[in-house]
Coordinates of C-alpha atoms in Angstrom, one line a residue:
Chain A
M265 CA 4.8 -1.3 -36.2
E266 CA 3.7 -1.8 -39.8
S267 CA 3.2 1.4 -41.8
V268 CA -0.2 2.0 -43.4
I269 CA 0.7 5.3 -45.2
S270 CA 4.1 6.1 -46.6
V271 CA 4.7 9.5 -48.2
K272 CA 8.1 10.0 -50.0
G273 CA 9.4 13.2 -51.5
L274 CA 5.9 14.7 -52.0
N275 CA 5.8 18.1 -53.6
K276 CA 2.9 20.2 -54.6
T277 CA 3.0 23.5 -56.6
Y278 CA -0.3 25.0 -57.6
A279 CA -0.9 26.6 -61.0
S280 CA -0.5 30.0 -59.4
G281 CA 3.1 29.0 -58.6
F282 CA 2.4 28.7 -54.8
Q283 CA 4.4 25.8 -53.4
A284 CA 2.1 24.2 -50.9
L285 CA 4.2 21.1 -50.0
K286 CA 8.0 20.9 -50.1
H287 CA 9.5 17.4 -50.2
I288 CA 7.3 15.7 -47.5
D289 CA 8.4 12.4 -46.1
L290 CA 6.0 10.9 -43.6
T291 CA 5.1 7.4 -42.4
I292 CA 1.9 6.7 -40.5
K293 CA 1.8 3.5 -38.5
R294 CA -1.1 1.1 -38.7
G295 CA -3.6 1.5 -35.8
E296 CA -2.3 4.8 -34.5
I297 CA -3.9 8.2 -34.0
F298 CA -1.7 10.7 -35.7
A299 CA -2.3 14.4 -35.2
L300 CA -1.1 16.8 -37.9
L301 CA -0.7 20.3 -36.5
G302 CA 0.0 23.4 -38.3
P303 CA -1.1 27.0 -38.7
N304 CA -3.5 28.1 -41.4
G305 CA -2.1 27.6 -44.9
A306 CA 0.7 25.3 -43.7
G307 CA -0.3 22.5 -46.1
K308 CA -2.3 20.2 -43.9
T309 CA -5.3 20.0 -46.2
T310 CA -3.2 19.8 -49.3
L311 CA -1.4 16.9 -47.9
I312 CA -4.6 15.1 -47.0
S313 CA -6.2 15.9 -50.3
I314 CA -3.3 14.4 -52.3
I315 CA -3.4 11.2 -50.2
C316 CA -7.2 11.0 -50.8
G317 CA -7.0 11.7 -54.5
I318 CA -8.6 15.1 -54.6
V319 CA -5.5 17.0 -55.5
N320 CA -2.8 15.9 -57.9
A321 CA 0.8 15.8 -56.6
T322 CA 3.5 17.6 -58.5
R323 CA 6.1 15.0 -57.5
G324 CA 6.6 12.2 -55.1
E325 CA 5.1 8.9 -54.1
V326 CA 2.3 8.0 -51.7
I327 CA 1.5 4.4 -50.7
V328 CA -1.7 3.6 -48.8
A329 CA -2.3 0.2 -47.3
G330 CA 0.4 -1.1 -49.7
Y331 CA -1.0 0.5 -52.8
D332 CA 0.3 3.4 -54.9
I333 CA -2.3 6.1 -54.9
V334 CA -1.8 6.7 -58.7
K335 CA -1.1 3.2 -60.1
D336 CA -3.4 1.3 -57.8
Y337 CA -5.8 4.2 -57.0
R338 CA -8.9 1.9 -56.6
K339 CA -7.4 -0.2 -53.9
A340 CA -5.7 2.7 -52.2
R341 CA -8.8 4.9 -52.1
T342 CA -11.0 2.0 -51.0
A343 CA -8.9 1.9 -47.8
I344 CA -9.4 5.6 -47.1
G345 CA -12.3 7.5 -45.4
L346 CA -12.3 11.3 -45.4
V347 CA -14.2 13.7 -43.2
P348 CA -13.6 17.1 -44.8
Q349 CA -13.2 20.3 -42.9
E350 CA -16.3 22.0 -44.5
L351 CA -19.9 20.8 -43.8
T352 CA -20.4 19.6 -47.4
S353 CA -23.3 17.3 -48.1
N354 CA -26.3 17.3 -50.4
M355 CA -28.7 19.2 -48.1
F356 CA -31.8 17.7 -49.8
D357 CA -30.8 14.1 -49.3
S358 CA -31.9 12.1 -46.3
V359 CA -29.2 10.9 -43.9
L360 CA -29.7 7.3 -44.9
A361 CA -29.6 8.1 -48.6
T362 CA -26.4 10.0 -48.4
V363 CA -24.6 7.4 -46.3
N364 CA -25.7 4.6 -48.7
L365 CA -24.5 6.7 -51.6
S366 CA -21.0 6.9 -49.9
R367 CA -20.9 3.2 -49.5
G368 CA -21.8 2.6 -53.1
L369 CA -19.3 5.1 -54.4
F370 CA -16.5 3.3 -52.7
G371 CA -17.5 0.1 -54.5
K372 CA -19.2 -1.8 -51.6
A373 CA -22.4 -3.8 -51.8
P374 CA -25.3 -2.4 -49.8
D375 CA -25.1 -3.6 -46.1
K376 CA -28.0 -2.5 -44.0
A377 CA -26.6 -3.9 -40.8
H378 CA -23.3 -2.0 -41.1
I379 CA -25.1 1.3 -42.0
E380 CA -27.4 0.9 -39.1
R381 CA -24.5 0.1 -36.8
V382 CA -22.6 3.3 -37.9
L383 CA -25.7 5.5 -37.6
R384 CA -26.6 4.1 -34.2
E385 CA -23.0 4.7 -33.0
L386 CA -23.2 8.3 -34.1
S387 CA -26.7 8.8 -32.6
L388 CA -28.1 9.3 -36.1
W389 CA -30.4 6.3 -36.4
D390 CA -33.4 8.2 -35.2
K391 CA -32.6 10.9 -37.8
R392 CA -32.0 8.5 -40.7
N393 CA -35.0 9.7 -42.7
D394 CA -34.5 13.4 -42.0
R395 CA -33.1 15.7 -44.7
I396 CA -29.6 16.9 -43.9
M397 CA -30.7 20.5 -44.3
N398 CA -32.9 20.1 -41.2
L399 CA -30.1 18.9 -39.0
S400 CA -28.1 20.9 -36.6
G401 CA -24.4 21.7 -37.3
G402 CA -23.2 19.0 -34.9
M403 CA -25.5 16.5 -36.5
K404 CA -24.3 17.4 -40.0
R405 CA -20.7 16.8 -38.8
R406 CA -21.8 13.4 -37.6
V407 CA -23.3 12.7 -41.0
L408 CA -20.0 13.4 -42.6
I409 CA -18.3 11.0 -40.2
A410 CA -21.0 8.3 -41.0
K411 CA -20.4 8.8 -44.7
A412 CA -16.6 8.4 -44.2
L413 CA -17.2 5.2 -42.2
A414 CA -19.9 3.7 -44.6
H415 CA -17.4 1.7 -46.6
E416 CA -15.4 0.4 -43.6
P417 CA -12.1 2.2 -44.3
E418 CA -8.8 1.1 -42.8
V419 CA -7.6 4.7 -42.6
L420 CA -9.7 7.6 -41.5
F421 CA -8.8 11.3 -42.2
L422 CA -10.4 13.8 -39.9
D423 CA -9.8 17.3 -41.2
E424 CA -10.6 19.6 -38.3
P425 CA -13.4 17.3 -37.1
T426 CA -14.5 19.3 -34.2
A427 CA -14.3 22.8 -35.6
G428 CA -17.4 24.7 -34.5
V429 CA -18.9 21.9 -32.4
D430 CA -19.9 22.2 -28.8
V431 CA -17.8 20.7 -26.0
E432 CA -20.2 17.8 -25.4
L433 CA -20.1 16.7 -29.1
R434 CA -16.4 17.1 -29.1
R435 CA -16.1 14.7 -26.2
D436 CA -18.4 12.3 -28.0
M437 CA -16.3 12.4 -31.1
W438 CA -13.1 11.8 -29.2
N439 CA -14.7 8.7 -27.6
M440 CA -15.8 7.6 -31.1
V441 CA -12.3 8.1 -32.5
R442 CA -10.9 6.0 -29.6
R443 CA -13.4 3.2 -30.3
L444 CA -12.5 3.3 -34.0
R445 CA -8.8 2.9 -33.1
E446 CA -9.7 -0.1 -30.9
Q447 CA -11.3 -1.6 -34.0
G448 CA -8.0 -1.2 -35.8
V449 CA -8.7 1.9 -37.8
T450 CA -5.8 4.3 -38.3
I451 CA -6.8 7.9 -37.6
I452 CA -5.1 10.9 -39.1
L453 CA -6.3 14.1 -37.5
T454 CA -5.7 17.7 -38.3
T455 CA -6.8 20.2 -35.8
H456 CA -6.5 23.7 -34.5
Y457 CA -7.5 22.5 -31.0
I458 CA -4.1 21.5 -29.6
E459 CA -5.9 20.0 -26.6
E460 CA -7.5 17.6 -29.1
A461 CA -4.1 16.3 -30.2
E462 CA -2.9 16.3 -26.6
E463 CA -5.9 14.3 -25.5
M464 CA -6.0 11.7 -28.3
A465 CA -2.9 11.4 -30.4
D466 CA -0.2 8.8 -30.2
R467 CA 2.1 10.8 -32.4
I468 CA 2.3 14.4 -33.4
G469 CA 3.5 15.9 -36.7
V470 CA 3.9 19.6 -37.1
I471 CA 3.8 21.1 -40.6
N472 CA 4.6 24.7 -41.4
R473 CA 5.1 26.4 -44.8
G474 CA 4.7 23.1 -46.6
E475 CA 7.4 21.3 -44.6
I476 CA 7.2 18.7 -41.9
I477 CA 9.2 20.2 -39.1
L478 CA 8.7 17.6 -36.5
V479 CA 7.3 14.1 -36.1
E480 CA 7.5 12.6 -32.6
D481 CA 5.7 10.4 -30.1
K482 CA 3.4 12.7 -28.1
A483 CA 4.8 11.4 -24.8
D484 CA 8.4 11.8 -25.9
L485 CA 7.6 15.3 -27.3
M486 CA 6.0 16.4 -24.1
S487 CA 8.8 15.1 -22.0
K488 CA 11.6 16.4 -24.3
L489 CA 10.2 19.8 -25.0
G490 CA 8.0 20.3 -22.0
T491 CA 9.3 22.8 -19.5
K492 CA 7.9 23.4 -16.0
Q493 CA 7.2 26.6 -14.2
L494 CA 7.1 27.1 -10.5
T495 CA 5.1 30.1 -9.4
I496 CA 6.1 31.3 -5.9
Q497 CA 3.5 33.4 -4.1
L498 CA 5.2 35.9 -1.7
Q499 CA 3.9 37.2 1.6
E500 CA 5.1 40.7 0.7
P501 CA 5.2 42.1 -2.8
L502 CA 8.5 42.9 -4.6
T503 CA 9.2 45.8 -6.8
Q504 CA 12.3 44.1 -8.3
I505 CA 14.1 40.8 -8.1
P506 CA 16.9 41.0 -5.5
S507 CA 20.4 40.9 -7.0
S508 CA 21.2 37.7 -4.9
L509 CA 18.5 35.9 -7.0
A510 CA 19.7 37.2 -10.4
D511 CA 21.2 33.8 -11.5
Y512 CA 17.8 32.1 -11.3
G513 CA 16.2 34.0 -14.1
L514 CA 13.1 34.8 -12.1
Q515 CA 10.3 36.9 -13.4
L516 CA 8.0 39.1 -11.4
A517 CA 4.3 38.3 -11.7
Q518 CA 1.0 39.3 -10.3
E519 CA 2.2 42.9 -9.6
G520 CA 5.1 41.6 -7.6
H521 CA 3.1 39.2 -5.4
A522 CA 4.7 36.3 -7.1
V523 CA 7.9 35.3 -8.9
V524 CA 8.0 32.6 -11.7
Y525 CA 10.9 30.2 -12.0
T526 CA 11.2 28.2 -15.3
F527 CA 13.2 25.0 -15.2
D528 CA 13.7 21.8 -17.2
A529 CA 11.8 19.0 -15.5
Q530 CA 14.0 16.3 -17.1
C531 CA 17.2 17.8 -15.6
D532 CA 18.8 16.0 -12.7
H533 CA 19.5 19.3 -11.1
T534 CA 16.4 21.5 -11.3
G535 CA 17.8 24.1 -8.8
L536 CA 14.6 24.1 -6.8
A537 CA 16.2 23.4 -3.5
D538 CA 18.8 26.1 -4.1
L539 CA 16.2 28.6 -5.1
L540 CA 14.1 28.0 -2.0
R541 CA 17.2 28.4 0.1
A542 CA 18.2 31.6 -1.7
L543 CA 14.7 33.0 -1.2
N544 CA 14.9 32.3 2.5
E545 CA 18.4 33.9 2.7
A546 CA 17.0 37.0 0.9
G547 CA 14.4 37.3 3.6
L548 CA 11.5 36.6 1.3
E549 CA 8.6 34.7 2.9
V550 CA 6.9 32.2 0.7
K551 CA 3.1 32.0 0.9
D552 CA 2.3 29.4 -1.6
L553 CA 3.8 27.3 -4.4
H554 CA 2.3 26.2 -7.7
S555 CA 4.0 24.3 -10.6
S556 CA 2.7 23.8 -14.1
Q557 CA 4.1 22.0 -17.2
S558 CA 4.2 23.6 -20.7
S559 CA 1.4 22.3 -22.9
L560 CA 1.5 20.9 -26.4
E561 CA 0.1 24.3 -27.5
D562 CA 3.1 26.1 -26.0
I563 CA 5.4 23.6 -27.8
F564 CA 3.6 24.0 -31.1
V565 CA 3.6 27.8 -30.9
G566 CA 7.3 27.7 -30.1
L567 CA 8.1 25.5 -33.0
V568 CA 6.1 27.4 -35.5
H569 CA 7.3 30.8 -34.2
E570 CA 10.9 29.7 -34.6
E571 CA 10.3 28.4 -38.1
N572 CA 8.6 31.6 -39.2
R573 CA 11.4 33.8 -37.8
P574 CA 13.5 35.2 -40.8
G575 CA 16.8 33.5 -41.1
A576 CA 15.8 30.7 -38.7
V577 CA 17.4 27.4 -39.7
A578 CA 17.5 25.3 -36.6
G579 CA 17.0 25.4 -32.9
A580 CA 13.2 24.8 -33.1
Q581 CA 13.3 22.7 -30.0
A582 CA 15.3 25.2 -28.1
A583 CA 12.8 27.8 -29.2
A584 CA 10.0 25.7 -27.9
L585 CA 11.6 25.7 -24.5
S586 CA 11.8 29.5 -24.4
G587 CA 9.0 30.5 -26.8
G588 CA 6.7 28.1 -25.0
Q589 CA 6.7 30.3 -22.0
A590 CA 5.4 33.3 -23.9
Chain B
M234 CA -14.8 -1.8 -62.7
N235 CA -16.6 -0.1 -59.8
G236 CA -20.2 -1.2 -60.7
Y237 CA -21.6 -0.3 -57.3
G238 CA -20.0 3.2 -57.6
I239 CA -21.5 3.9 -61.1
R240 CA -24.9 2.6 -59.8
A241 CA -24.8 4.8 -56.7
L242 CA -23.9 7.9 -58.7
Y243 CA -26.4 7.2 -61.4
L244 CA -29.3 6.6 -59.0
S245 CA -28.4 9.5 -56.9
E246 CA -28.5 11.8 -59.9
L247 CA -31.8 10.3 -61.0
S248 CA -33.3 10.7 -57.6
R249 CA -32.8 14.5 -58.0
M250 CA -35.3 14.3 -60.9
W251 CA -37.9 12.6 -58.7
R252 CA -37.3 15.2 -55.9
T253 CA -37.9 18.0 -58.3
L254 CA -40.6 16.3 -60.4
F255 CA -42.4 19.5 -61.5
Q256 CA -39.2 21.4 -62.5
S257 CA -37.6 18.3 -64.2
I258 CA -40.6 16.8 -66.0
A259 CA -43.8 18.8 -65.8
S260 CA -42.2 22.1 -66.7
P261 CA -40.6 21.0 -70.0
V262 CA -43.7 18.9 -71.0
I263 CA -46.0 21.8 -70.4
S264 CA -43.9 24.4 -72.2
T265 CA -43.4 22.1 -75.2
S266 CA -47.2 21.3 -75.2
L267 CA -47.8 25.0 -75.5
Y268 CA -45.8 25.0 -78.7
F269 CA -47.9 22.1 -80.0
I270 CA -51.1 24.0 -79.2
V271 CA -50.0 27.3 -80.7
F272 CA -48.0 26.2 -83.7
G273 CA -49.5 22.8 -84.3
A274 CA -53.2 22.9 -83.5
A275 CA -53.9 26.7 -83.9
I276 CA -51.6 28.2 -86.5
G277 CA -50.6 24.9 -88.0
S278 CA -54.1 24.2 -89.5
R279 CA -53.7 27.4 -91.6
M280 CA -50.2 26.5 -92.8
Q281 CA -49.5 24.6 -95.9
E282 CA -47.8 21.1 -95.8
I283 CA -44.0 20.9 -95.9
D284 CA -42.6 18.0 -98.0
G285 CA -46.0 16.4 -97.8
V286 CA -46.2 16.6 -94.0
S287 CA -48.8 18.7 -92.1
Y288 CA -47.2 21.6 -90.3
G289 CA -48.3 20.4 -86.9
A290 CA -46.6 17.1 -87.5
F291 CA -43.6 18.6 -89.2
I292 CA -42.5 20.6 -86.1
I293 CA -42.7 17.6 -83.7
P294 CA -39.2 16.3 -84.3
G295 CA -37.8 19.8 -84.1
L296 CA -39.6 20.7 -80.9
I297 CA -38.5 17.4 -79.2
M298 CA -35.0 18.0 -80.3
L299 CA -35.1 21.6 -79.0
M300 CA -36.3 20.3 -75.6
L301 CA -33.8 17.4 -75.7
L302 CA -30.8 19.7 -76.3
N303 CA -31.8 22.1 -73.5
E304 CA -32.7 19.5 -71.0
S305 CA -29.6 17.3 -71.7
I306 CA -27.3 20.3 -71.2
S307 CA -29.2 21.6 -68.2
N308 CA -29.4 18.3 -66.4
A309 CA -25.7 17.4 -67.0
S310 CA -24.3 20.8 -66.3
F311 CA -26.3 21.2 -63.1
G312 CA -25.4 17.6 -62.1
I313 CA -21.7 18.3 -62.0
Y314 CA -21.8 22.0 -61.2
M315 CA -23.7 21.6 -57.9
P316 CA -21.2 19.2 -56.3
K317 CA -18.5 21.6 -57.3
F318 CA -20.4 24.6 -55.9
T319 CA -21.4 22.9 -52.6
G320 CA -18.0 21.1 -52.2
T321 CA -19.5 17.5 -52.3
I322 CA -17.4 16.8 -55.3
Y323 CA -14.7 15.7 -52.9
E324 CA -16.5 12.4 -52.3
V325 CA -16.7 11.5 -56.0
L326 CA -13.0 12.5 -56.6
S327 CA -11.8 10.5 -53.6
A328 CA -13.9 7.5 -54.5
P329 CA -12.3 4.5 -56.4
L330 CA -14.0 5.6 -59.6
S331 CA -12.3 6.0 -62.9
P332 CA -13.0 9.1 -65.1
V333 CA -15.1 6.9 -67.4
E334 CA -17.2 5.7 -64.5
I335 CA -17.7 9.2 -63.2
V336 CA -18.8 10.3 -66.7
V337 CA -21.1 7.3 -67.1
G338 CA -22.8 8.1 -63.8
Y339 CA -23.4 11.8 -64.4
V340 CA -23.9 11.8 -68.1
G341 CA -25.8 8.5 -68.1
A342 CA -28.3 9.9 -65.6
A343 CA -28.7 13.2 -67.5
A344 CA -29.2 11.4 -70.8
T345 CA -31.7 9.0 -69.2
K346 CA -33.8 11.9 -67.9
S347 CA -33.7 13.6 -71.3
V348 CA -34.7 10.5 -73.2
L349 CA -37.6 9.8 -70.8
L350 CA -38.7 13.4 -71.3
G351 CA -38.4 13.1 -75.0
I352 CA -40.7 10.0 -75.0
L353 CA -43.1 11.8 -72.7
I354 CA -43.3 14.8 -75.0
L355 CA -43.8 12.5 -78.0
L356 CA -46.7 10.9 -76.2
T357 CA -48.1 14.3 -75.2
A358 CA -47.9 15.5 -78.8
R359 CA -50.3 12.8 -79.8
L360 CA -53.0 14.6 -77.8
F361 CA -52.7 17.6 -80.2
V362 CA -51.3 16.4 -83.5
D363 CA -51.4 13.2 -85.6
Y364 CA -48.0 12.0 -86.6
E365 CA -46.3 8.8 -87.8
I366 CA -42.9 7.3 -87.1
L367 CA -41.5 5.5 -90.2
H368 CA -38.2 4.4 -88.6
P369 CA -38.8 4.0 -84.9
I370 CA -35.5 2.3 -84.2
W371 CA -33.6 5.1 -85.9
M372 CA -35.8 7.6 -84.1
F373 CA -34.9 6.1 -80.7
G374 CA -31.2 5.8 -81.8
F375 CA -31.1 9.5 -82.6
L376 CA -32.9 10.4 -79.4
V377 CA -30.4 8.5 -77.3
L378 CA -27.3 9.6 -79.3
T379 CA -28.3 13.2 -79.1
A380 CA -29.2 13.0 -75.4
I381 CA -25.7 11.4 -74.7
T382 CA -23.9 13.9 -76.9
F383 CA -25.5 17.0 -75.4
S384 CA -25.3 15.6 -71.9
L385 CA -21.6 15.4 -72.4
F386 CA -21.6 18.9 -73.7
G387 CA -23.5 19.9 -70.6
F388 CA -21.0 18.1 -68.4
I389 CA -18.2 20.2 -70.0
I390 CA -20.2 23.4 -69.4
G391 CA -20.8 22.4 -65.7
V392 CA -17.1 21.8 -65.2
W393 CA -16.2 25.0 -67.0
A394 CA -18.8 27.2 -65.2
D395 CA -17.7 29.0 -62.0
G396 CA -21.1 30.7 -61.5
F397 CA -24.8 30.2 -62.2
E398 CA -24.6 32.9 -64.9
K399 CA -22.1 30.9 -66.9
L400 CA -24.2 27.8 -66.5
Q401 CA -27.1 29.6 -68.2
I402 CA -25.2 31.4 -70.9
V403 CA -24.4 28.6 -73.3
P404 CA -28.0 27.0 -73.4
M405 CA -29.6 30.4 -73.6
M406 CA -27.3 32.4 -75.9
I407 CA -26.1 29.6 -78.2
V408 CA -28.1 26.4 -78.1
T409 CA -31.6 27.8 -78.2
P410 CA -30.9 30.2 -81.0
L411 CA -29.1 27.4 -83.0
A412 CA -32.1 25.1 -82.4
F413 CA -34.6 27.8 -83.5
L414 CA -32.5 28.6 -86.6
G415 CA -31.7 24.9 -87.3
G416 CA -35.1 24.0 -88.8
S417 CA -37.2 23.3 -85.8
F418 CA -40.1 25.2 -87.3
Y419 CA -39.3 25.1 -91.0
S420 CA -37.4 23.3 -93.7
I421 CA -34.1 24.9 -94.6
N422 CA -35.2 24.5 -98.2
M423 CA -37.6 27.3 -97.6
L424 CA -34.7 29.7 -97.0
P425 CA -33.0 31.8 -99.7
P426 CA -29.9 30.0 -101.2
M427 CA -27.4 32.1 -99.3
W428 CA -29.0 31.4 -95.9
Q429 CA -29.3 27.7 -96.8
T430 CA -25.5 27.6 -97.1
I431 CA -25.0 29.6 -93.9
T432 CA -27.4 27.3 -92.1
L433 CA -25.4 24.3 -93.0
F434 CA -22.7 25.6 -90.5
N435 CA -25.3 25.1 -87.7
P436 CA -24.7 21.7 -86.2
V437 CA -28.2 21.5 -84.9
V438 CA -29.5 21.3 -88.5
Y439 CA -28.1 17.8 -88.8
L440 CA -29.6 16.6 -85.6
I441 CA -33.1 17.9 -86.4
S442 CA -32.9 16.8 -90.0
G443 CA -31.9 13.2 -89.1
F444 CA -34.5 13.0 -86.4
R445 CA -37.2 14.3 -88.7
W446 CA -36.1 11.7 -91.3
S447 CA -36.8 8.9 -88.8
F448 CA -40.4 10.2 -88.5
Y449 CA -41.4 11.0 -92.0
G450 CA -38.6 9.9 -94.3
V451 CA -37.9 13.5 -95.4
A452 CA -34.8 15.4 -94.5
D453 CA -32.9 18.6 -95.3
V454 CA -29.6 16.8 -95.5
H455 CA -28.8 13.1 -96.1
I456 CA -29.4 10.8 -93.1
G457 CA -25.8 9.6 -93.4
V458 CA -24.5 13.1 -93.1
S459 CA -26.8 13.8 -90.1
L460 CA -25.5 10.7 -88.4
G461 CA -21.9 11.5 -89.2
M462 CA -22.2 15.0 -87.9
T463 CA -23.8 13.8 -84.6
L464 CA -21.0 11.3 -84.2
V465 CA -18.4 14.0 -84.9
F466 CA -19.9 16.2 -82.2
L467 CA -20.0 13.2 -79.8
T468 CA -16.3 12.6 -80.5
I469 CA -15.4 16.2 -79.9
C470 CA -17.2 16.2 -76.6
L471 CA -15.6 12.9 -75.5
A472 CA -12.2 14.3 -76.4
I473 CA -12.8 17.5 -74.3
V474 CA -14.0 15.4 -71.3
W475 CA -10.9 13.2 -71.7
I476 CA -8.7 16.4 -71.6
I477 CA -10.6 17.6 -68.5
F478 CA -9.8 14.4 -66.5
R479 CA -6.3 14.2 -67.9
T480 CA -5.4 17.7 -66.8
G481 CA -7.8 17.9 -63.8
Y482 CA -9.2 21.2 -65.3
K483 CA -11.4 22.9 -62.7
L484 CA -11.9 19.5 -61.0
K485 CA -8.7 18.5 -59.5
P486 CA -6.0 21.1 -58.9

């Protein structure tokens, strides 16, 4: 698939000496939804800000829609729409005025039909003459999205788009993002809500301490790093795991009323049949079974936890397997 | 060139003036009119002429210049400071606008407001005092040049300021005293020789003197010197603005 953003050797050191980005290499494919995950201060917003032209890079190259963001900044920036993390908008402007301003700033001639389409899609048309200060937080967030879409960008950055919005609005936004993708817009999303990335993204990137530690197709990531857990409810509670079951790495749960078995779902031999047989031989009566797969959040926590461990150099994937169960 | 971008920024800034009509227009017109009433109509009738010009008419260029300096600085500094303060500056910085286009948008709008105000005050002054304008084109030229120069100065202050207090310090503590001591209400020839020399270090003297010359053909310093000093100040402001965008100072880390 053709790339729409190419980042090569990107470094950013602020005047304070803090190195926010360390040699970032990243390619975003045209038309995909890319989720950038990372803990606070990992460098997500700095990376987005450099690509959008708000922060100067110390070193490195960024190409957007085929244009260098420094040499051909006009063409590169015209291709980008940004929805910032903070609810920043001129509170005294009307919705229509602020959205028209955004279109003008990005060098596009006024287009009433397009603006109406965007506002209707975001359920803002009825509020078009209202001052932004009179809108709810969720509506203000929609206004920021409308502003970012006013100039018909090829690439849309959503920096924590659903922070502080209710569940219904979050679902609305997810649907809107999918519709945009269907229209050919590339979406780059940073989020703290892992479920958001899990729900929407085609690919996941994890950034920590200014370094990209992983970029992977979401499906591949989930299947590669995803572990499964089988919770076995017992008829009678246990005080300790019988020695005959020691090889299975079982953990007691629910005050001894259950044992938990963790296994790799991708393995040919999961050991489930052997375990059930061993339980039977140990005289333990099974009441119920429940299996669950590790979520993207578990994987993310595992990766970042391993990265942050002093002296950790590798093995992040292995850490995800174990740390994900924490 | 991003013509739509400049237009959008310029009109958006101007719209702030219409939104705050009283604060932007009525307030400076009323306060300057009070000067005309007190110093022009009331006290002025008891003052002797200066360089053959009645006192009431003599102070008009100085008062307009005083208002022009303060409004230009205030409009432009507020114009760039508020987006920084609220965070909306991200949109301007991420838009396909060159530094020149951003400055034209912000400074152009601030200077436009100041020039409109200057003309409005000039018309208002007619209600209280008789005056003539010998060189109307020069008068308009000085008005526009000073508005642009001090709007640039205001833009610099707005970028530099990281609080509302700093935003007020320069106009209140520096510009207003310099305007008052720069011959708004008197000719510097009325000062003792030593103070005349010291006053020549005040850049506002040249602005007021040049502007007053365009009205009455009399000036404290030669019109060429006034024009030259105004252009020097304009060049200094342009250079500082260039450095701001070149380095990203307080705009783009």
